[in-house]
Short mmCIF file of C-alpha atoms in Angstrom, two decimals:
data_model
loop_
_atom_site.label_atom_id
_atom_site.label_comp_id
_atom_site.label_asym_id
_atom_site.label_seq_id
_atom_site.Cartn_x
_atom_site.Cartn_y
_atom_site.Cartn_z
CA UNK A 178 57.00 -62.34 -99.73
CA UNK A 179 57.91 -63.66 -96.31
CA UNK A 180 61.59 -64.07 -95.47
CA UNK A 181 64.08 -63.87 -92.64
CA UNK A 182 66.25 -61.52 -94.71
CA UNK A 183 65.26 -59.14 -97.50
CA UNK A 184 65.56 -60.72 -100.96
CA UNK A 185 66.44 -57.54 -102.81
CA UNK A 186 65.50 -53.93 -103.28
CA UNK A 187 62.36 -54.88 -105.18
CA UNK A 188 60.85 -56.86 -102.28
CA UNK A 189 57.30 -55.68 -101.53
CA UNK A 190 57.29 -57.21 -98.06
CA UNK A 191 59.60 -58.92 -95.66
CA UNK A 192 58.59 -60.62 -92.44
CA UNK A 193 61.16 -61.23 -89.75
CA UNK A 194 62.01 -64.77 -88.73
CA UNK A 195 61.23 -65.78 -85.13
CA UNK A 196 64.90 -65.62 -84.07
CA UNK A 197 66.71 -62.75 -85.82
CA UNK A 198 70.49 -62.56 -85.79
CA UNK A 199 72.38 -60.20 -83.49
CA UNK A 200 72.32 -56.44 -83.89
CA UNK A 201 73.95 -55.10 -87.03
CA UNK A 202 76.69 -52.52 -86.98
CA UNK A 203 74.21 -49.72 -87.59
CA UNK A 204 72.14 -50.88 -84.63
CA UNK A 205 75.29 -50.72 -82.48
CA UNK A 206 75.96 -47.21 -83.74
CA UNK A 207 72.41 -46.20 -82.89
CA UNK A 208 72.54 -47.83 -79.45
CA UNK A 209 72.71 -44.52 -77.54
CA UNK A 210 69.63 -43.36 -79.40
CA UNK A 211 67.87 -46.64 -78.57
CA UNK A 212 68.80 -46.41 -74.88
CA UNK A 213 67.49 -42.85 -74.73
CA UNK A 214 64.27 -43.97 -76.44
CA UNK A 215 63.84 -46.82 -73.95
CA UNK A 216 64.45 -44.44 -71.05
CA UNK A 217 61.83 -42.05 -72.45
CA UNK A 218 59.27 -44.82 -72.84
CA UNK A 219 59.65 -45.87 -69.20
CA UNK A 220 58.86 -42.43 -67.74
CA UNK A 221 55.35 -41.67 -66.52
CA UNK A 222 52.59 -43.97 -65.29
CA UNK A 223 49.40 -42.76 -66.94
CA UNK A 224 48.41 -45.37 -69.55
CA UNK A 225 47.24 -43.18 -72.42
CA UNK A 226 50.20 -40.84 -71.92
CA UNK A 227 52.51 -43.87 -72.01
CA UNK A 228 51.01 -45.04 -75.32
CA UNK A 229 51.38 -41.58 -76.82
CA UNK A 230 55.00 -41.38 -75.65
CA UNK A 231 55.76 -44.81 -77.18
CA UNK A 232 54.37 -43.65 -80.53
CA UNK A 233 56.44 -40.48 -80.58
CA UNK A 234 59.59 -42.30 -79.44
CA UNK A 235 59.21 -45.08 -82.01
CA UNK A 236 58.63 -42.57 -84.81
CA UNK A 237 61.81 -40.71 -83.88
CA UNK A 238 63.83 -43.89 -83.52
CA UNK A 239 62.91 -45.27 -86.98
CA UNK A 240 62.64 -41.90 -88.78
CA UNK A 241 58.94 -42.49 -89.49
CA UNK A 242 56.49 -39.72 -90.27
CA UNK A 243 53.54 -41.53 -88.71
CA UNK A 244 53.23 -43.94 -85.79
CA UNK A 245 50.26 -45.61 -84.09
CA UNK A 246 49.42 -48.21 -81.46
CA UNK A 247 46.36 -50.37 -81.94
CA UNK A 248 45.16 -51.75 -78.59
CA UNK A 249 43.37 -55.12 -78.83
CA UNK A 250 39.88 -55.42 -77.41
CA UNK A 251 39.03 -57.92 -74.67
CA UNK A 252 38.10 -60.62 -77.19
CA UNK A 253 41.21 -60.10 -79.31
CA UNK A 254 39.07 -59.68 -82.42
CA UNK A 255 39.50 -55.94 -83.00
CA UNK A 256 40.91 -52.71 -81.62
CA UNK A 257 39.50 -50.98 -78.55
CA UNK A 258 41.83 -47.97 -78.86
CA UNK A 259 44.01 -46.42 -81.55
CA UNK A 260 46.68 -43.92 -80.47
CA UNK A 261 48.41 -41.98 -83.25
CA UNK A 262 51.42 -39.71 -83.74
CA UNK A 263 51.92 -37.40 -86.73
CA UNK A 264 48.22 -37.08 -87.64
CA UNK A 265 46.97 -33.66 -86.59
CA UNK A 266 43.42 -32.98 -85.41
CA UNK A 267 42.27 -31.52 -88.71
CA UNK A 268 43.35 -34.63 -90.63
CA UNK A 269 41.85 -36.87 -87.93
CA UNK A 270 38.50 -35.07 -88.34
CA UNK A 271 38.63 -35.58 -92.10
CA UNK A 272 39.32 -39.29 -91.69
CA UNK A 273 36.45 -39.69 -89.22
CA UNK A 274 36.19 -43.02 -87.42
CA UNK A 275 39.41 -44.62 -86.30
CA UNK A 276 40.13 -48.17 -87.51
CA UNK A 277 38.42 -50.96 -85.60
CA UNK A 278 40.98 -53.61 -86.60
CA UNK A 279 38.41 -56.01 -88.02
CA UNK A 280 39.37 -55.84 -91.70
CA UNK A 281 42.22 -54.92 -94.02
CA UNK A 282 45.89 -55.11 -93.14
CA UNK A 283 45.33 -54.03 -89.53
CA UNK A 284 42.68 -56.72 -89.14
CA UNK A 285 45.10 -59.35 -90.45
CA UNK A 286 47.71 -58.23 -87.94
CA UNK A 287 45.15 -58.46 -85.15
CA UNK A 288 44.33 -62.03 -86.10
CA UNK A 289 48.01 -62.96 -86.65
CA UNK A 290 50.19 -60.55 -84.64
CA UNK A 291 53.78 -60.84 -85.90
CA UNK A 292 56.47 -58.48 -87.24
CA UNK A 293 55.73 -57.18 -90.75
CA UNK A 294 57.83 -54.97 -93.04
CA UNK A 295 56.37 -53.67 -96.31
CA UNK A 296 57.88 -51.50 -99.02
CA UNK A 297 54.44 -50.47 -100.28
CA UNK A 298 51.49 -51.38 -98.12
CA UNK A 299 49.01 -50.39 -100.85
CA UNK A 300 50.11 -53.39 -102.94
CA UNK A 301 49.66 -55.89 -100.11
CA UNK A 302 46.72 -58.23 -100.88
CA UNK A 303 45.40 -57.78 -97.36
CA UNK A 304 45.07 -53.99 -97.75
CA UNK A 305 41.59 -52.58 -98.42
CA UNK A 306 42.53 -48.96 -99.15
CA UNK A 307 42.34 -45.76 -97.15
CA UNK A 308 39.19 -43.83 -96.22
CA UNK A 309 38.62 -40.37 -97.79
CA UNK A 310 40.89 -37.68 -96.32
CA UNK A 311 43.52 -40.19 -95.18
CA UNK A 312 47.13 -39.10 -95.88
CA UNK A 313 49.08 -41.26 -98.39
CA UNK A 314 51.21 -43.99 -96.85
CA UNK A 315 53.53 -46.52 -98.49
CA UNK A 316 56.37 -47.94 -96.39
CA UNK A 317 55.14 -49.85 -93.35
CA UNK A 318 56.60 -51.53 -90.28
CA UNK A 319 54.52 -53.33 -87.66
CA UNK A 320 55.54 -55.22 -84.51
CA UNK A 321 53.39 -56.69 -81.73
CA UNK A 322 53.62 -55.41 -78.16
CA UNK A 323 53.48 -58.03 -75.44
CA UNK A 324 52.55 -57.27 -71.84
CA UNK A 325 53.25 -60.01 -69.28
CA UNK A 326 53.39 -62.62 -72.05
CA UNK A 327 50.10 -61.63 -73.71
CA UNK A 328 49.58 -59.58 -76.85
CA UNK A 329 48.52 -56.06 -75.87
CA UNK A 330 48.43 -54.59 -79.36
CA UNK A 331 50.52 -53.65 -82.37
CA UNK A 332 52.94 -50.80 -82.98
CA UNK A 333 52.69 -49.43 -86.52
CA UNK A 334 55.15 -47.12 -88.32
CA UNK A 335 54.63 -45.69 -91.83
CA UNK A 336 56.35 -43.33 -94.27
CA UNK A 337 60.09 -43.70 -93.74
CA UNK A 338 61.87 -40.36 -93.96
CA UNK A 339 63.23 -39.57 -97.42
CA UNK A 340 60.74 -41.85 -99.13
CA UNK A 341 62.76 -45.01 -98.49
CA UNK A 342 61.79 -48.30 -96.86
CA UNK A 343 62.26 -49.54 -93.32
CA UNK A 344 65.24 -51.91 -93.17
CA UNK A 345 66.11 -54.77 -90.86
CA UNK A 346 68.01 -52.44 -88.55
CA UNK A 347 64.80 -50.43 -88.07
CA UNK A 348 62.97 -53.67 -87.38
CA UNK A 349 65.52 -54.76 -84.74
CA UNK A 350 65.42 -51.35 -83.05
CA UNK A 351 61.64 -51.16 -82.98
CA UNK A 352 61.35 -54.72 -81.65
CA UNK A 353 63.67 -53.84 -78.75
CA UNK A 354 61.65 -50.71 -78.14
CA UNK A 355 58.41 -52.73 -78.22
CA UNK A 356 59.79 -55.04 -75.53
CA UNK A 357 60.55 -52.05 -73.31
CA UNK A 358 57.15 -50.60 -74.20
CA UNK A 359 55.49 -53.78 -72.96
CA UNK A 360 57.13 -53.33 -69.56
CA UNK A 361 56.12 -49.65 -69.43
CA UNK A 362 52.54 -50.49 -70.43
CA UNK A 363 52.40 -53.22 -67.79
CA UNK A 364 53.48 -50.74 -65.12
CA UNK A 365 50.99 -48.16 -66.38
CA UNK A 366 48.17 -50.72 -66.31
CA UNK A 367 49.02 -51.68 -62.73
CA UNK A 368 49.05 -48.02 -61.77
CA UNK A 369 45.75 -47.38 -63.54
CA UNK A 370 44.19 -50.40 -61.83
CA UNK A 371 45.38 -49.17 -58.43
CA UNK A 372 44.07 -45.67 -59.11
CA UNK A 373 40.77 -47.08 -60.30
CA UNK A 374 40.37 -49.18 -57.16
CA UNK A 375 41.28 -46.18 -55.04
CA UNK A 376 38.59 -44.07 -56.74
CA UNK A 377 35.95 -46.74 -56.19
CA UNK A 378 36.96 -47.06 -52.53
CA UNK A 379 36.77 -43.28 -52.08
CA UNK A 380 33.35 -43.35 -53.74
CA UNK A 381 32.15 -46.06 -51.36
CA UNK A 382 33.36 -43.98 -48.40
CA UNK A 383 31.50 -40.92 -49.72
CA UNK A 384 28.30 -42.94 -50.14
CA UNK A 385 28.56 -44.48 -46.66
CA UNK A 386 29.19 -41.06 -45.10
CA UNK A 387 26.22 -39.52 -46.92
CA UNK A 388 23.85 -42.34 -45.99
CA UNK A 389 24.85 -42.41 -42.32
CA UNK A 390 25.05 -38.64 -41.83
CA UNK A 391 21.41 -38.52 -40.80
CA UNK A 392 20.57 -36.06 -43.57
CA UNK A 393 17.80 -36.20 -46.13
CA UNK A 394 17.33 -39.72 -47.56
CA UNK A 395 16.74 -38.40 -51.10
CA UNK A 396 20.01 -36.46 -50.95
CA UNK A 397 21.86 -39.59 -49.82
CA UNK A 398 20.45 -41.64 -52.72
CA UNK A 399 21.46 -38.85 -55.10
CA UNK A 400 25.01 -39.18 -53.79
CA UNK A 401 24.92 -42.91 -54.65
CA UNK A 402 23.76 -42.09 -58.19
CA UNK A 403 26.34 -39.32 -58.67
CA UNK A 404 29.25 -41.41 -57.40
CA UNK A 405 28.27 -44.42 -59.52
CA UNK A 406 28.01 -42.25 -62.65
CA UNK A 407 31.39 -40.62 -62.05
CA UNK A 408 33.25 -43.81 -61.15
CA UNK A 409 31.83 -45.92 -63.99
CA UNK A 410 32.35 -43.20 -66.59
CA UNK A 411 28.71 -43.58 -67.58
CA UNK A 412 26.14 -41.17 -68.98
CA UNK A 413 23.88 -41.64 -65.94
CA UNK A 414 23.75 -43.11 -62.47
CA UNK A 415 20.34 -44.48 -61.52
CA UNK A 416 19.14 -45.84 -58.17
CA UNK A 417 16.01 -48.02 -58.16
CA UNK A 418 14.17 -49.28 -55.09
CA UNK A 419 11.61 -52.04 -54.83
CA UNK A 420 7.90 -51.24 -55.08
CA UNK A 421 4.99 -52.86 -53.24
CA UNK A 422 3.96 -54.83 -56.33
CA UNK A 423 7.43 -56.31 -56.84
CA UNK A 424 8.78 -53.91 -59.47
CA UNK A 425 11.61 -51.37 -59.34
CA UNK A 426 11.09 -47.60 -59.27
CA UNK A 427 13.68 -44.98 -60.23
CA UNK A 428 14.11 -42.83 -57.09
CA UNK A 429 17.41 -41.02 -57.77
CA UNK A 430 19.13 -40.04 -61.02
CA UNK A 431 22.40 -38.34 -61.87
CA UNK A 432 22.23 -37.37 -65.54
CA UNK A 433 21.92 -34.39 -67.86
CA UNK A 434 18.11 -34.81 -67.83
CA UNK A 435 17.19 -36.51 -64.54
CA UNK A 436 13.50 -35.54 -64.67
CA UNK A 437 12.94 -37.77 -67.70
CA UNK A 438 13.76 -40.88 -65.66
CA UNK A 439 12.53 -40.10 -62.13
CA UNK A 440 9.48 -42.09 -61.16
CA UNK A 441 9.80 -44.61 -64.01
CA UNK A 442 8.79 -48.08 -62.83
CA UNK A 443 10.17 -51.32 -64.27
CA UNK A 444 7.28 -53.81 -63.90
CA UNK A 445 7.59 -56.97 -61.84
CA UNK A 446 7.18 -59.19 -64.93
CA UNK A 447 10.37 -57.82 -66.50
CA UNK A 448 13.11 -60.47 -66.82
CA UNK A 449 15.60 -57.83 -65.66
CA UNK A 450 13.68 -57.30 -62.40
CA UNK A 451 13.46 -61.03 -61.80
CA UNK A 452 17.23 -61.43 -62.09
CA UNK A 453 18.05 -58.35 -60.03
CA UNK A 454 15.70 -59.32 -57.21
CA UNK A 455 17.30 -62.76 -57.27
CA UNK A 456 20.61 -61.05 -56.53
CA UNK A 457 22.08 -61.39 -60.03
CA UNK A 458 23.76 -58.61 -62.00
CA UNK A 459 22.56 -57.78 -65.51
CA UNK A 460 24.98 -56.59 -68.20
CA UNK A 461 24.00 -55.47 -71.70
CA UNK A 462 26.19 -54.27 -74.55
CA UNK A 463 23.36 -52.19 -76.06
CA UNK A 464 20.39 -51.28 -73.88
CA UNK A 465 18.46 -49.82 -76.82
CA UNK A 466 18.28 -53.16 -78.64
CA UNK A 467 18.34 -55.60 -75.71
CA UNK A 468 14.90 -57.30 -75.54
CA UNK A 469 15.12 -57.52 -71.74
CA UNK A 470 14.93 -53.72 -71.39
CA UNK A 471 11.23 -52.82 -71.32
CA UNK A 472 11.28 -49.12 -70.38
CA UNK A 473 11.58 -46.08 -72.63
CA UNK A 474 14.61 -44.92 -70.63
CA UNK A 475 16.77 -47.71 -72.09
CA UNK A 476 16.30 -46.47 -75.66
CA UNK A 477 18.78 -43.62 -75.14
CA UNK A 478 21.73 -45.72 -73.98
CA UNK A 479 24.30 -48.29 -75.11
CA UNK A 480 26.26 -50.52 -72.68
CA UNK A 481 24.69 -50.77 -69.23
CA UNK A 482 25.39 -52.41 -65.88
CA UNK A 483 22.46 -53.16 -63.58
CA UNK A 484 23.62 -54.35 -60.18
CA UNK A 485 21.51 -55.53 -57.25
CA UNK A 486 21.73 -53.47 -54.07
CA UNK A 487 22.06 -56.56 -51.91
CA UNK A 488 23.34 -57.12 -48.40
CA UNK A 489 22.81 -59.98 -45.98
CA UNK A 490 20.64 -61.85 -48.49
CA UNK A 491 18.21 -58.93 -48.80
CA UNK A 492 17.79 -57.02 -52.08
CA UNK A 493 16.80 -53.39 -51.52
CA UNK A 494 16.83 -52.33 -55.15
CA UNK A 495 19.30 -51.87 -57.99
CA UNK A 496 21.98 -49.55 -59.31
CA UNK A 497 22.18 -48.87 -63.06
CA UNK A 498 25.07 -47.17 -64.88
CA UNK A 499 24.30 -46.83 -68.62
CA UNK A 500 26.76 -45.39 -71.11
CA UNK A 501 26.02 -43.44 -74.27
CA UNK A 502 25.13 -45.36 -77.41
CA UNK A 503 28.28 -46.48 -79.19
CA UNK A 504 30.46 -46.24 -76.06
CA UNK A 505 32.81 -49.13 -75.24
CA UNK A 506 31.36 -51.90 -73.07
CA UNK A 507 32.32 -52.26 -69.42
CA UNK A 508 35.46 -54.28 -68.78
CA UNK A 509 35.66 -57.17 -66.36
CA UNK A 510 37.62 -55.00 -63.91
CA UNK A 511 34.95 -52.29 -64.07
CA UNK A 512 32.22 -54.85 -63.49
CA UNK A 513 33.98 -56.29 -60.44
CA UNK A 514 34.60 -52.88 -58.90
CA UNK A 515 31.06 -51.70 -59.58
CA UNK A 516 29.63 -54.88 -58.02
CA UNK A 517 31.64 -54.28 -54.84
CA UNK A 518 30.53 -50.65 -54.81
CA UNK A 519 26.88 -51.71 -55.09
CA UNK A 520 27.31 -54.16 -52.21
CA UNK A 521 28.87 -51.45 -50.05
CA UNK A 522 26.09 -49.02 -50.96
CA UNK A 523 23.47 -51.64 -50.07
CA UNK A 524 25.11 -52.27 -46.69
CA UNK A 525 25.17 -48.53 -46.03
CA UNK A 526 21.50 -48.29 -47.06
CA UNK A 527 20.56 -51.02 -44.59
CA UNK A 528 22.57 -49.37 -41.82
CA UNK A 529 20.96 -46.02 -42.60
CA UNK A 530 17.51 -47.66 -42.59
CA UNK A 531 18.23 -49.24 -39.19
CA UNK A 532 19.44 -45.87 -37.93
CA UNK A 533 16.27 -44.15 -39.17
CA UNK A 534 14.16 -46.90 -37.56
CA UNK A 535 15.85 -46.23 -34.23
CA UNK A 536 15.34 -42.50 -34.63
CA UNK A 537 11.72 -43.07 -35.66
CA UNK A 538 11.15 -45.28 -32.64
CA UNK A 539 12.60 -42.58 -30.40
CA UNK A 540 10.32 -40.00 -32.03
CA UNK A 541 7.28 -42.25 -31.63
CA UNK A 542 8.10 -42.85 -27.98
CA UNK A 543 8.51 -39.11 -27.49
CA UNK A 544 5.26 -38.43 -29.30
CA UNK A 545 3.49 -41.00 -27.15
CA UNK A 546 4.84 -39.33 -24.02
CA UNK A 547 3.75 -35.90 -25.27
CA UNK A 548 0.31 -37.27 -26.11
CA UNK A 549 -0.05 -38.76 -22.62
CA UNK A 550 1.06 -35.50 -21.00
CA UNK A 551 -1.36 -33.50 -23.13
CA UNK A 552 -4.23 -35.83 -22.34
CA UNK A 553 -3.50 -36.56 -18.70
CA UNK A 554 -2.24 -33.16 -17.57
CA UNK A 555 -3.06 -30.30 -19.94
CA UNK A 556 -6.59 -31.32 -20.93
CA UNK A 557 -7.50 -32.21 -17.35
CA UNK A 558 -6.23 -28.88 -16.05
CA UNK A 559 -8.01 -26.99 -18.83
CA UNK A 560 -11.20 -28.90 -18.05
CA UNK A 561 -10.86 -28.12 -14.33
CA UNK A 562 -10.28 -24.44 -15.15
CA UNK A 563 -13.42 -24.45 -17.28
CA UNK A 564 -15.45 -25.94 -14.42
CA UNK A 565 -14.15 -23.22 -12.10
CA UNK A 566 -15.09 -20.52 -14.59
CA UNK A 567 -18.59 -21.94 -15.02
CA UNK A 568 -19.00 -21.95 -11.25
CA UNK A 569 -17.85 -18.33 -11.11
CA UNK A 570 -20.21 -17.47 -13.95
CA UNK A 571 -23.18 -18.77 -12.03
CA UNK A 572 -22.16 -16.77 -8.98
CA UNK A 573 -21.92 -13.35 -10.64
CA UNK A 574 -24.73 -11.01 -11.42
CA UNK A 575 -22.79 -8.58 -13.57
CA UNK A 576 -23.80 -9.14 -17.24
CA UNK A 577 -20.43 -8.10 -18.67
CA UNK A 578 -18.56 -10.45 -16.35
CA UNK A 579 -21.08 -13.21 -17.07
CA UNK A 580 -20.60 -12.84 -20.85
CA UNK A 581 -16.81 -12.59 -20.58
CA UNK A 582 -16.60 -15.77 -18.54
CA UNK A 583 -18.84 -17.51 -21.09
CA UNK A 584 -16.56 -16.55 -23.95
CA UNK A 585 -13.53 -17.78 -22.00
CA UNK A 586 -15.24 -21.12 -21.38
CA UNK A 587 -16.03 -21.42 -25.09
CA UNK A 588 -12.39 -20.72 -25.98
CA UNK A 589 -11.29 -23.38 -23.52
CA UNK A 590 -13.65 -25.88 -25.17
CA UNK A 591 -12.16 -25.09 -28.60
CA UNK A 592 -8.64 -25.38 -27.20
CA UNK A 593 -9.46 -28.77 -25.65
CA UNK A 594 -10.81 -30.00 -29.01
CA UNK A 595 -7.67 -28.84 -30.83
CA UNK A 596 -5.42 -30.53 -28.27
CA UNK A 597 -7.42 -33.76 -28.62
CA UNK A 598 -6.94 -33.55 -32.40
CA UNK A 599 -3.20 -33.13 -31.87
CA UNK A 600 -3.18 -36.07 -29.44
CA UNK A 601 -4.95 -38.23 -32.01
CA UNK A 602 -2.41 -37.22 -34.67
CA UNK A 603 0.48 -37.98 -32.34
CA UNK A 604 -0.88 -41.41 -31.47
CA UNK A 605 -1.83 -42.41 -35.01
CA UNK A 606 0.54 -45.00 -36.51
CA UNK A 607 1.76 -45.04 -40.09
CA UNK A 608 -0.41 -48.05 -40.87
CA UNK A 609 -3.51 -46.03 -39.95
CA UNK A 610 -2.94 -43.26 -42.50
CA UNK A 611 -6.25 -42.67 -44.28
CA UNK A 612 -6.36 -42.97 -48.06
CA UNK A 613 -8.25 -39.69 -48.56
CA UNK A 614 -5.93 -36.91 -49.75
CA UNK A 615 -7.91 -34.32 -47.77
CA UNK A 616 -7.45 -36.37 -44.62
CA UNK A 617 -3.74 -36.89 -45.27
CA UNK A 618 -3.22 -33.15 -45.83
CA UNK A 619 -5.18 -32.36 -42.65
CA UNK A 620 -3.15 -34.88 -40.72
CA UNK A 621 0.14 -33.31 -41.87
CA UNK A 622 -1.14 -29.89 -40.81
CA UNK A 623 -2.21 -31.20 -37.40
CA UNK A 624 1.17 -32.87 -36.98
CA UNK A 625 2.98 -29.63 -37.85
CA UNK A 626 0.91 -27.68 -35.33
CA UNK A 627 2.75 -29.26 -32.40
CA UNK A 628 6.29 -27.98 -33.19
CA UNK A 629 4.97 -24.76 -34.75
CA UNK A 630 2.90 -23.81 -31.71
CA UNK A 631 -0.08 -22.90 -33.89
CA UNK A 632 -2.28 -24.63 -36.45
CA UNK A 633 -1.82 -23.57 -40.09
CA UNK A 634 -5.04 -22.61 -41.84
CA UNK A 635 -5.93 -24.57 -44.94
CA UNK A 636 -8.53 -24.85 -47.68
CA UNK A 637 -9.26 -27.14 -50.60
CA UNK A 638 -10.38 -26.01 -54.06
CA UNK A 639 -12.07 -28.43 -56.44
CA UNK A 640 -12.52 -32.22 -56.27
CA UNK A 641 -9.21 -32.93 -54.52
CA UNK A 642 -9.90 -36.57 -53.63
CA UNK A 643 -11.33 -37.49 -57.02
CA UNK A 644 -9.05 -35.55 -59.37
CA UNK A 645 -5.64 -36.27 -57.82
CA UNK A 646 -4.05 -39.68 -58.47
CA UNK A 647 -2.29 -41.78 -55.85
CA UNK A 648 1.27 -41.07 -57.09
CA UNK A 649 0.62 -37.34 -57.33
CA UNK A 650 -1.09 -37.33 -53.94
CA UNK A 651 1.83 -39.16 -52.36
CA UNK A 652 4.31 -36.60 -53.70
CA UNK A 653 2.00 -33.70 -52.77
CA UNK A 654 1.81 -34.82 -49.14
CA UNK A 655 5.60 -35.28 -49.05
CA UNK A 656 6.06 -31.80 -50.53
CA UNK A 657 3.68 -30.34 -47.95
CA UNK A 658 5.65 -32.01 -45.16
CA UNK A 659 8.89 -30.56 -46.57
CA UNK A 660 7.39 -27.05 -46.91
CA UNK A 661 5.97 -27.04 -43.37
CA UNK A 662 9.31 -28.30 -42.05
CA UNK A 663 11.12 -25.47 -43.85
CA UNK A 664 8.67 -22.93 -42.41
CA UNK A 665 9.30 -24.26 -38.90
CA UNK A 666 13.10 -24.53 -39.16
CA UNK A 667 13.94 -21.44 -41.20
CA UNK A 668 11.08 -18.97 -41.57
CA UNK A 669 10.13 -18.22 -37.95
CA UNK A 670 6.54 -17.81 -39.12
CA UNK A 671 3.54 -17.00 -36.92
CA UNK A 672 0.93 -17.73 -39.61
CA UNK A 673 0.87 -20.32 -42.42
CA UNK A 674 -1.77 -20.85 -45.07
CA UNK A 675 -2.03 -24.06 -47.10
CA UNK A 676 -4.09 -24.25 -50.31
CA UNK A 677 -4.64 -27.39 -52.39
CA UNK A 678 -6.21 -26.43 -55.73
CA UNK A 679 -7.36 -29.25 -58.02
CA UNK A 680 -8.88 -26.96 -60.66
CA UNK A 681 -5.66 -25.73 -62.32
CA UNK A 682 -4.69 -26.52 -65.90
CA UNK A 683 -1.20 -27.38 -67.12
CA UNK A 684 0.24 -25.63 -70.22
CA UNK A 685 -0.80 -28.56 -72.42
CA UNK A 686 -4.41 -28.28 -71.21
CA UNK A 687 -4.47 -31.34 -68.97
CA UNK A 688 -5.72 -31.13 -65.42
CA UNK A 689 -3.33 -30.61 -62.54
CA UNK A 690 -3.11 -29.78 -58.86
CA UNK A 691 -1.29 -26.89 -57.20
CA UNK A 692 -0.03 -26.89 -53.62
CA UNK A 693 0.61 -23.43 -52.15
CA UNK A 694 2.22 -22.95 -48.74
CA UNK A 695 2.47 -19.27 -47.70
CA UNK A 696 3.82 -17.90 -44.42
CA UNK A 697 4.66 -14.53 -42.85
CA UNK A 698 8.20 -15.55 -41.89
CA UNK A 699 11.63 -14.29 -42.95
CA UNK A 700 12.35 -16.98 -45.56
CA UNK A 701 15.47 -19.08 -46.10
CA UNK A 702 18.74 -17.57 -44.78
CA UNK A 703 21.33 -16.44 -47.30
CA UNK A 704 23.89 -19.14 -47.94
CA UNK A 705 21.76 -21.77 -46.20
CA UNK A 706 21.23 -25.31 -47.47
CA UNK A 707 18.77 -25.69 -50.31
CA UNK A 708 18.36 -29.47 -50.19
CA UNK A 709 14.69 -29.19 -49.21
CA UNK A 710 13.95 -26.88 -52.11
CA UNK A 711 15.80 -29.23 -54.48
CA UNK A 712 13.67 -32.11 -53.20
CA UNK A 713 10.52 -30.12 -53.94
CA UNK A 714 11.77 -29.33 -57.44
CA UNK A 715 12.66 -32.98 -58.13
CA UNK A 716 9.26 -34.19 -57.02
CA UNK A 717 7.48 -31.65 -59.20
CA UNK A 718 9.68 -32.40 -62.23
CA UNK A 719 9.14 -36.15 -61.87
CA UNK A 720 5.40 -35.50 -62.34
CA UNK A 721 5.88 -33.10 -65.26
CA UNK A 722 5.38 -29.97 -63.15
CA UNK A 723 7.51 -27.33 -61.48
CA UNK A 724 8.25 -25.80 -58.08
CA UNK A 725 8.83 -22.15 -57.23
CA UNK A 726 10.10 -20.48 -54.06
CA UNK A 727 9.81 -16.79 -53.33
#
């Protein structure tokens, strides 16, 4: 029955009229308690804490055993959150899933939010019963909570103390409390929004600092992935960069199992890639069932944001932040903040790329100068010294001196050849890199010989060029460059040996390749940075292998 006043003690339900009369005498008597409750509700700014405090305060004000707040979802068709008071953890575990507000009495109050007072909710035609393990509940009082004129959710109270029913005085008190709760929730939401924006801004600063610090590029991309994962509250943060054939390749992952995703390529014919490269964001409520997601990685996740890394009309790649299956979808505020974060990260990427180009140009100019000096000065002087020694050799009749000078001339010839090889390596541009893996490995060794002051020895085992694929070869050469750099910067080595063995077998019996770089140096210093070693490990794991240092 719906009425502005209760019709008698046998009423099963009573709904308040839109304009109730003034407070009753009992309400006036309970005014100090109401004022204290309203003061309690207004303390604190954290949203979930505010909702919990409202529940506890409302339960105490109306002498209810249980209280709850059902928060409406963005569409207003169900509940996105359900905060309870009086239900302990053990009972909550027995109940299992919290109500979604799409059926039963709670669903009806979501569709038509208005004050409701029931003597026995189990007899209401809208009720669908309780799940197993749910505590018994009979008396019921529900009022909507409005925030800035819009319905935020409903406040529910059940089980009046002493087994009685909630009366009109309880309804008046709880409605006043709900009005104050709406103000407190509005303040908490503003505070949460400000905190959320602050966190995203701090994350953008951290990404910009990492990208422009001049450190390792892989480390900087990992920072982007880690920050995006943390800020979006997602299960993973994934950075993808464009490939030569127009697809997107996963180059950095922050997740519990990053190796499973590294190196995965989304093909150019994917509708997701087409939209991202066109500068459009892609949102999905369930990546596992979305037909646009073509990779195996998507099968493990639920809601996902895929945002273009775009700046100045140029798309460098994409940033993906998937959540676990069954997790709530991203809100509009989260989408806006993540889009700004991606734009800032893209701008920082472009600035870092320009910075690296300037540094690379400076290195190339320096290399060109060194090559000219080696060719024009060192080789010429060595050649002139050799001519002088040959002249001296012809003028001596002592066999031992004659042989010694001959050996010295031969050593000078070898030295001249090695310097010419180094000059060629210094002058060779990136576009001239040969496709042969043997040649690429040899080139890296020749390049390293200049800063090292000696040429590392090397050998190949097995059909290196035929057995090693392009992706593996690319990562092997990058790993060799990292290992030689570590030996130069940290080990203080005087001898380095490089072995590329294409005859090894992986544990599952498939063929593999092993790169071994050994030196006689002192190793990495205690407490030193291990970013290079982490890079080696990530590269190996992305190919299904492993890396070991020692």
